[in-house]
Amino acid sequence: MATDNRNIHRKIGRSTTRTKCPTPFLSKTYDLLEEQEEENNNNNNIKVVSWNGEGNGFVVWCPDEFSEVMLPKYFKHNNFSSFIRQLNTYGFKKVASKRWEFHHEKFQKGCRHLLAEITRKKCEPSVFPTYLNPSKKSTLLLARNNQENTTRQLLMEENQNLKKEKMELQLQIAHFKTLEMKLLQCLSQCVENPHNKTRRLF
Amino acid sequence: MATDNRNIHRKIGRSTTRTKCPTPFLSKTYDLLEEQEEENNNNNNIKVVSWNGEGNGFVVWCPDEFSEVMLPKYFKHNNFSSFIRQLNTYGFKKVASKRWEFHHEKFQKGCRHLLAEITRKKCEPSVFPTYLNPSKKSTLLLARNNQENTTRQLLMEENQNLKKEKMELQLQIAHFKTLEMKLLQCLSQCVENPHNKTRRLF
DNA sequence: GGGAATATTCCC
DNA sequence: GGGAATATTCCC
């Protein structure tokens, strides 16, 4: 089984933006390339995987060996297609027809810090039955959905406003209570010392 | 790495209802129990996992050994918590406080055919796969609809309550204003006629 | 126990 | 290449 220290620091990344970490897939793929680069330099074996010449992408030279030997070291599988699926999820592009060469603007040799800027392509969950064609989706159901969302949105806004108004009213009441106390104090002093007219009320 | 023949027949299950198969998690967990039962019968070692006495549930007697040894044989991990997470996803219930014993109505010794009736709990409002029949679709739609109605209902109730509270607060403020006015009146009278102590304030 | 992000698989 | 189901992880 692949060792899995992933996300050991990602909790930090989730709560703050400045310390965010790349996802396990990106870190591991980068690690894999760095470590294999080491291997490639230390012997003259045929390369399995490497950065490309410009360092702005990488090439899987031997998909079979890559899948059987390297993938299980870093991931929980040995399927080339699963690896490719992940690359696609993160927006990598296959840039050659005869080689398994992939590029991503933020995936470059020597630039590990860029990894944190790579994001998964978000696929928002479809609310619509698959048997409906796109035009129907965009008219009927989308409209209905929008209407519901709008209603909820309006209710939530009204809710927020009401809470704010409530808070302001409570603040006013607090002020009135303070004022009342002071007035009563003054009154009692006034009654006790009726001649002390120089005393300032507030 | 765990061998993974999962879903080798599930494609059939996706396209028709009559030949549907249980998910890999359920099949594997069932396999695991059957195979371990064999083990338990063939030697006198301490049990790691087994069906319970009634055969209507199972017990993990040794979570550590179970996680380290058995889980990786069937799944892509060795974490007991991930296994538990899956059990919860499928609606299994922990039925003992001192043992790791789990029940599910459709998970019984000798009843592999029942597995196909177990479904994952997560009822996503997102998809209505084509293999669902109309009644199931409408059930899902209704559920989703109900969920939305409930949300709106709750928001509307909260709004009503907030409005009521606001009204009460405004009433309080009105009272405070009257009170303030009266107090100020009294004070001014008091200052003007300091000896008139018999005058009632209110 | 379960929500949600990420990973892996399956299918088109 | 990507949609979607299931699996695994992380977090509350």
Coordinates of N, CA and C in Angstrom, one line a residue, chain A residues 7-153:
Chain A
N7 N -2.2 15.5 3.4 CA -3.0 16.4 4.2 C -2.5 16.6 5.6
I8 N -1.3 16.2 5.9 CA -0.8 16.4 7.3 C -0.7 17.8 7.6
H9 N -0.6 18.7 6.6 CA -0.5 20.1 6.9 C -1.7 20.9 6.2
R10 N -2.5 20.1 5.6 CA -3.6 20.9 4.8 C -4.6 21.6 5.7
K11 N -4.7 21.1 6.9 CA -5.7 21.8 7.7 C -5.4 23.3 7.9
I12 N -4.1 23.5 7.9 CA -3.6 24.9 7.9 C -4.1 25.7 6.7
G13 N -3.8 25.0 5.6 CA -4.2 25.6 4.3 C -5.7 25.9 4.2
R14 N -6.5 25.1 4.9 CA -7.9 25.3 4.7 C -8.3 26.6 5.5
S15 N -7.7 26.9 6.6 CA -8.2 27.9 7.4 C -7.6 29.3 7.1
T16 N -6.4 29.3 6.5 CA -5.8 30.6 6.1 C -5.4 30.5 4.6
T17 N -5.3 31.6 4.0 CA -5.0 31.6 2.6 C -3.5 31.6 2.4
R18 N -2.8 32.4 3.3 CA -1.4 32.6 3.0 C -0.5 31.3 3.2
T19 N -1.0 30.4 4.0 CA -0.2 29.2 4.3 C -0.7 28.0 3.5
K20 N -1.5 28.2 2.5 CA -2.2 27.1 1.9 C -1.2 26.1 1.2
C21 N -1.5 24.8 1.2 CA -0.7 23.8 0.7 C -1.3 23.2 -0.6
P22 N -0.5 22.7 -1.5 CA -1.1 22.0 -2.6 C -1.7 20.8 -2.2
T23 N -2.6 20.2 -3.0 CA -3.3 19.0 -2.7 C -2.3 17.8 -2.8
P24 N -2.6 16.7 -2.1 CA -1.7 15.6 -2.2 C -1.3 15.2 -3.6
F25 N -2.3 15.2 -4.5 CA -2.0 14.7 -5.8 C -0.8 15.6 -6.5
L26 N -0.9 16.9 -6.3 CA 0.1 17.7 -6.9 C 1.4 17.6 -6.2
S27 N 1.4 17.6 -4.9 CA 2.7 17.4 -4.2 C 3.4 16.1 -4.5
K28 N 2.6 15.0 -4.6 CA 3.1 13.7 -4.9 C 3.7 13.6 -6.3
T29 N 3.0 14.2 -7.2 CA 3.4 14.1 -8.6 C 4.7 14.9 -8.7
Y30 N 4.8 16.0 -8.1 CA 6.0 16.9 -8.1 C 7.1 16.1 -7.4
D31 N 6.9 15.5 -6.2 CA 7.9 14.7 -5.5 C 8.4 13.6 -6.5
L32 N 7.5 12.9 -7.1 CA 7.8 11.8 -8.0 C 8.8 12.3 -9.1
L33 N 8.5 13.4 -9.6 CA 9.4 13.9 -10.7 C 10.8 14.3 -10.2
E34 N 10.8 15.0 -9.0 CA 12.1 15.4 -8.4 C 12.9 14.1 -8.1
E35 N 12.3 13.1 -7.5 CA 13.0 12.0 -7.1 C 13.5 11.1 -8.3
Q36 N 12.6 11.1 -9.3 CA 13.0 10.4 -10.5 C 14.1 11.1 -11.2
E37 N 14.1 12.4 -11.1 CA 15.2 13.2 -11.8 C 16.5 12.8 -11.2
E38 N 16.5 12.7 -9.9 CA 17.7 12.2 -9.2 C 18.2 10.8 -9.7
E39 N 17.2 9.9 -9.8 CA 17.5 8.6 -10.4 C 18.1 8.7 -11.8
N40 N 17.4 9.5 -12.6 CA 17.8 9.6 -14.0 C 19.3 10.2 -14.1
N41 N 19.6 11.1 -13.2 CA 21.0 11.6 -13.2 C 22.0 10.6 -12.7
N42 N 21.6 9.7 -11.8 CA 22.6 8.8 -11.2 C 22.9 7.5 -12.0
N43 N 22.1 7.2 -13.0 CA 22.4 6.1 -13.8 C 22.0 6.3 -15.2
N44 N 22.3 5.4 -16.1 CA 22.0 5.5 -17.5 C 20.9 4.7 -18.0
N45 N 20.1 4.2 -17.0 CA 18.9 3.5 -17.4 C 18.0 4.3 -18.3
I46 N 17.1 3.6 -19.0 CA 16.2 4.4 -19.8 C 15.2 5.1 -18.9
K47 N 14.9 6.3 -19.2 CA 14.0 7.1 -18.4 C 12.6 6.6 -18.4
V48 N 11.9 6.6 -17.2 CA 10.5 6.2 -17.1 C 9.7 7.5 -17.2
V49 N 10.1 8.5 -16.5 CA 9.4 9.8 -16.5 C 10.4 10.9 -16.2
S50 N 10.1 12.0 -16.7 CA 11.1 13.2 -16.4 C 10.4 14.5 -16.8
W51 N 11.0 15.6 -16.3 CA 10.6 16.9 -16.7 C 10.9 17.0 -18.2
N52 N 10.2 17.8 -19.0 CA 10.6 18.0 -20.4 C 11.8 18.9 -20.5
G53 N 12.2 19.2 -21.7 CA 13.5 20.0 -21.9 C 13.4 21.4 -21.3
E54 N 12.2 22.0 -21.4 CA 12.1 23.4 -20.9 C 11.7 23.4 -19.4
G55 N 11.4 22.3 -18.9 CA 11.0 22.3 -17.4 C 9.6 22.8 -17.2
N56 N 8.9 23.0 -18.2 CA 7.5 23.5 -18.1 C 6.5 22.5 -18.3
G57 N 6.9 21.2 -18.1 CA 6.0 20.1 -18.3 C 6.7 18.8 -18.0
F58 N 6.1 17.7 -18.2 CA 6.8 16.4 -18.0 C 6.3 15.4 -18.9
V59 N 7.1 14.3 -19.1 CA 6.8 13.3 -20.0 C 6.9 11.9 -19.3
V60 N 5.8 11.1 -19.5 CA 5.9 9.7 -19.1 C 6.4 8.9 -20.3
W61 N 7.7 8.5 -20.2 CA 8.3 7.8 -21.3 C 7.8 6.4 -21.4
C62 N 7.7 5.7 -20.3 CA 7.3 4.3 -20.3 C 6.0 4.1 -19.4
P63 N 4.9 4.3 -20.0 CA 3.6 4.2 -19.2 C 3.5 2.9 -18.4
D64 N 3.8 1.8 -19.0 CA 3.7 0.5 -18.3 C 4.5 0.5 -17.0
E65 N 5.8 0.8 -17.2 CA 6.6 0.7 -16.0 C 6.2 1.8 -15.0
F66 N 5.9 3.0 -15.5 CA 5.4 4.0 -14.7 C 4.2 3.6 -13.8
S67 N 3.3 2.9 -14.5 CA 2.1 2.5 -13.8 C 2.3 1.4 -12.8
E68 N 3.1 0.4 -13.2 CA 3.3 -0.7 -12.3 C 4.2 -0.4 -11.2
V69 N 5.3 0.4 -11.4 CA 6.3 0.6 -10.4 C 6.1 1.9 -9.6
M70 N 5.9 3.0 -10.3 CA 6.0 4.3 -9.7 C 4.6 4.7 -9.0
L71 N 3.6 4.5 -9.8 CA 2.3 4.9 -9.2 C 2.0 4.3 -7.8
P72 N 2.2 3.0 -7.6 CA 1.8 2.5 -6.3 C 2.7 3.1 -5.2
K73 N 3.9 3.6 -5.5 CA 4.7 4.2 -4.5 C 4.1 5.5 -4.0
Y74 N 3.4 6.2 -4.8 CA 2.9 7.5 -4.4 C 1.3 7.5 -4.2
F75 N 0.7 6.6 -4.9 CA -0.8 6.6 -4.9 C -1.4 5.3 -4.5
K76 N -2.7 5.2 -4.4 CA -3.3 4.0 -3.9 C -3.8 3.2 -5.1
H77 N -3.1 3.2 -6.2 CA -3.5 2.4 -7.4 C -2.3 2.3 -8.3
N78 N -2.5 1.5 -9.4 CA -1.5 1.4 -10.4 C -2.1 1.5 -11.8
N79 N -3.1 2.4 -11.9 CA -3.7 2.6 -13.2 C -3.3 3.9 -13.8
F80 N -2.8 3.8 -15.0 CA -2.4 5.0 -15.7 C -3.6 5.9 -16.0
S81 N -4.7 5.3 -16.3 CA -5.9 6.1 -16.6 C -6.4 6.9 -15.4
S82 N -6.2 6.3 -14.2 CA -6.6 7.1 -13.0 C -5.7 8.3 -12.8
F83 N -4.4 8.1 -13.1 CA -3.4 9.2 -13.0 C -3.8 10.3 -14.0
I84 N -4.1 9.9 -15.3 CA -4.5 10.8 -16.3 C -5.8 11.5 -15.9
R85 N -6.7 10.8 -15.3 CA -8.0 11.4 -14.8 C -7.7 12.6 -13.9
Q86 N -6.8 12.3 -13.0 CA -6.4 13.4 -12.0 C -5.8 14.6 -12.7
L87 N -4.9 14.3 -13.7 CA -4.2 15.4 -14.4 C -5.3 16.2 -15.1
N88 N -6.3 15.6 -15.7 CA -7.4 16.4 -16.3 C -8.2 17.2 -15.3
T89 N -8.4 16.5 -14.1 CA -9.1 17.2 -13.1 C -8.5 18.5 -12.7
Y90 N -7.1 18.5 -12.7 CA -6.4 19.7 -12.3 C -6.0 20.6 -13.5
G91 N -6.5 20.3 -14.7 CA -6.4 21.2 -15.8 C -5.1 21.0 -16.6
F92 N -4.4 19.9 -16.4 CA -3.2 19.7 -17.2 C -3.6 19.4 -18.6
K93 N -2.8 19.7 -19.6 CA -3.1 19.5 -21.0 C -2.0 18.5 -21.6
K94 N -2.5 17.6 -22.4 CA -1.6 16.7 -23.1 C -1.2 17.6 -24.3
V95 N 0.2 17.7 -24.5 CA 0.6 18.6 -25.5 C 1.3 18.0 -26.7
A96 N 1.3 16.6 -26.7 CA 1.9 16.0 -27.8 C 1.1 14.8 -28.2
S97 N 1.1 14.4 -29.5 CA 0.2 13.3 -29.9 C 0.9 12.0 -29.7
K98 N 2.2 12.0 -29.8 CA 2.9 10.7 -29.8 C 3.6 10.4 -28.5
R99 N 3.6 11.4 -27.6 CA 4.2 11.2 -26.3 C 3.2 11.5 -25.2
W100 N 3.4 10.9 -24.0 CA 2.5 11.3 -22.9 C 3.1 12.5 -22.2
E101 N 3.0 13.6 -22.9 CA 3.6 14.9 -22.3 C 2.5 15.8 -21.8
F102 N 2.6 16.3 -20.6 CA 1.6 17.1 -20.0 C 2.1 18.5 -19.5
H103 N 1.4 19.5 -19.7 CA 1.7 20.8 -19.3 C 0.7 21.4 -18.4
H104 N 1.1 22.2 -17.4 CA 0.2 23.1 -16.7 C 1.0 24.3 -16.3
E105 N 0.4 25.4 -16.6 CA 1.1 26.7 -16.4 C 1.8 26.8 -15.0
K106 N 1.2 26.2 -14.0 CA 1.7 26.4 -12.7 C 2.5 25.1 -12.2
F107 N 2.8 24.3 -13.1 CA 3.5 23.0 -12.7 C 4.8 23.0 -13.5
Q108 N 5.9 23.6 -12.8 CA 7.1 23.8 -13.5 C 8.3 23.3 -12.6
K109 N 9.3 22.8 -13.3 CA 10.5 22.4 -12.6 C 11.1 23.5 -11.7
G110 N 11.4 23.2 -10.5 CA 12.0 24.2 -9.6 C 11.0 25.2 -9.0
C111 N 9.7 25.0 -9.3 CA 8.7 26.0 -8.8 C 7.7 25.3 -8.0
R112 N 8.1 24.7 -6.9 CA 7.1 24.0 -6.1 C 6.1 24.9 -5.5
H113 N 6.5 26.2 -5.2 CA 5.6 27.1 -4.6 C 4.4 27.4 -5.5
L114 N 4.5 27.2 -6.8 CA 3.4 27.5 -7.7 C 2.3 26.4 -7.5
L115 N 2.6 25.3 -7.0 CA 1.6 24.2 -6.9 C 0.4 24.6 -6.2
A116 N 0.6 25.4 -5.2 CA -0.6 25.8 -4.3 C -1.6 26.7 -5.1
E117 N -1.2 27.2 -6.3 CA -2.1 28.0 -7.1 C -2.9 27.1 -8.0
I118 N -2.6 25.9 -8.1 CA -3.4 25.0 -9.0 C -4.6 24.5 -8.3
T119 N -5.8 24.6 -8.9 CA -7.0 24.2 -8.3 C -7.7 23.1 -9.1
R120 N -8.5 22.3 -8.5 CA -9.3 21.3 -9.2 C -10.4 22.0 -9.9
K121 N -10.7 21.5 -11.1 CA -11.8 22.0 -11.9 C -13.1 21.7 -11.1
K122 N -13.9 22.7 -10.8 CA -15.1 22.4 -10.0 C -16.2 22.0 -11.0
C123 N -16.8 20.8 -10.7 CA -17.9 20.4 -11.5 C -19.1 20.6 -10.5
E124 N -19.9 21.7 -10.7 CA -21.0 21.8 -9.8 C -22.0 20.7 -10.1
P125 N -22.5 20.2 -9.0 CA -23.5 19.1 -9.2 C -24.7 19.5 -10.0
S126 N -25.0 18.7 -11.0 CA -26.1 19.0 -11.8 C -27.4 18.7 -11.1
V127 N -28.4 19.5 -11.2 CA -29.7 19.3 -10.5 C -30.6 18.6 -11.4
F128 N -30.2 18.3 -12.7 CA -31.1 18.0 -13.7 C -31.0 16.5 -14.2
P129 N -32.2 15.9 -14.4 CA -32.2 14.6 -15.0 C -31.4 14.5 -16.3
T130 N -30.7 13.4 -16.4 CA -29.8 13.3 -17.6 C -30.6 13.2 -18.9
Y131 N -31.9 12.8 -18.8 CA -32.6 12.6 -20.1 C -33.0 13.9 -20.7
L132 N -32.9 15.0 -19.9 CA -33.2 16.3 -20.5 C -32.1 16.8 -21.3
N133 N -32.4 17.4 -22.5 CA -31.3 17.9 -23.3 C -30.9 19.3 -22.8
P134 N -29.8 19.8 -23.1 CA -29.3 21.1 -22.6 C -30.3 22.3 -22.7
S135 N -31.0 22.3 -23.9 CA -31.8 23.5 -24.1 C -33.0 23.5 -23.1
K136 N -33.5 22.3 -22.8 CA -34.6 22.1 -21.9 C -34.1 22.5 -20.5
K137 N -32.9 22.0 -20.2 CA -32.3 22.3 -18.9 C -32.2 23.8 -18.7
S138 N -31.7 24.5 -19.7 CA -31.4 25.9 -19.5 C -32.7 26.7 -19.5
T139 N -33.8 26.2 -20.0 CA -35.0 27.0 -19.9 C -35.8 26.6 -18.7
L140 N -36.5 25.5 -18.8 CA -37.5 25.1 -17.8 C -36.9 25.0 -16.4
L141 N -36.0 24.0 -16.3 CA -35.6 23.7 -14.9 C -34.7 24.7 -14.3
L142 N -33.9 25.3 -15.1 CA -33.0 26.3 -14.6 C -33.8 27.5 -14.1
A143 N -34.8 27.8 -14.8 CA -35.7 28.9 -14.4 C -36.3 28.6 -13.1
R144 N -36.8 27.4 -12.9 CA -37.5 27.0 -11.7 C -36.5 27.0 -10.5
N145 N -35.3 26.5 -10.8 CA -34.3 26.5 -9.8 C -33.9 27.9 -9.4
N146 N -33.7 28.8 -10.4 CA -33.4 30.1 -10.1 C -34.4 30.8 -9.2
Q147 N -35.7 30.5 -9.6 CA -36.8 31.1 -8.8 C -36.7 30.7 -7.4
E148 N -36.5 29.4 -7.2 CA -36.4 28.9 -5.8 C -35.2 29.5 -5.1
N149 N -34.1 29.6 -5.8 CA -32.9 30.1 -5.2 C -33.2 31.6 -4.8
T150 N -33.8 32.3 -5.7 CA -34.1 33.7 -5.5 C -35.0 33.9 -4.3
T151 N -36.1 33.1 -4.2 CA -36.9 33.2 -3.0 C -36.1 33.0 -1.8
R152 N -35.4 31.9 -1.8 CA -34.6 31.6 -0.6 C -33.6 32.8 -0.3
Q153 N -33.0 33.3 -1.3 CA -32.1 34.4 -1.2 C -32.8 35.6 -0.6

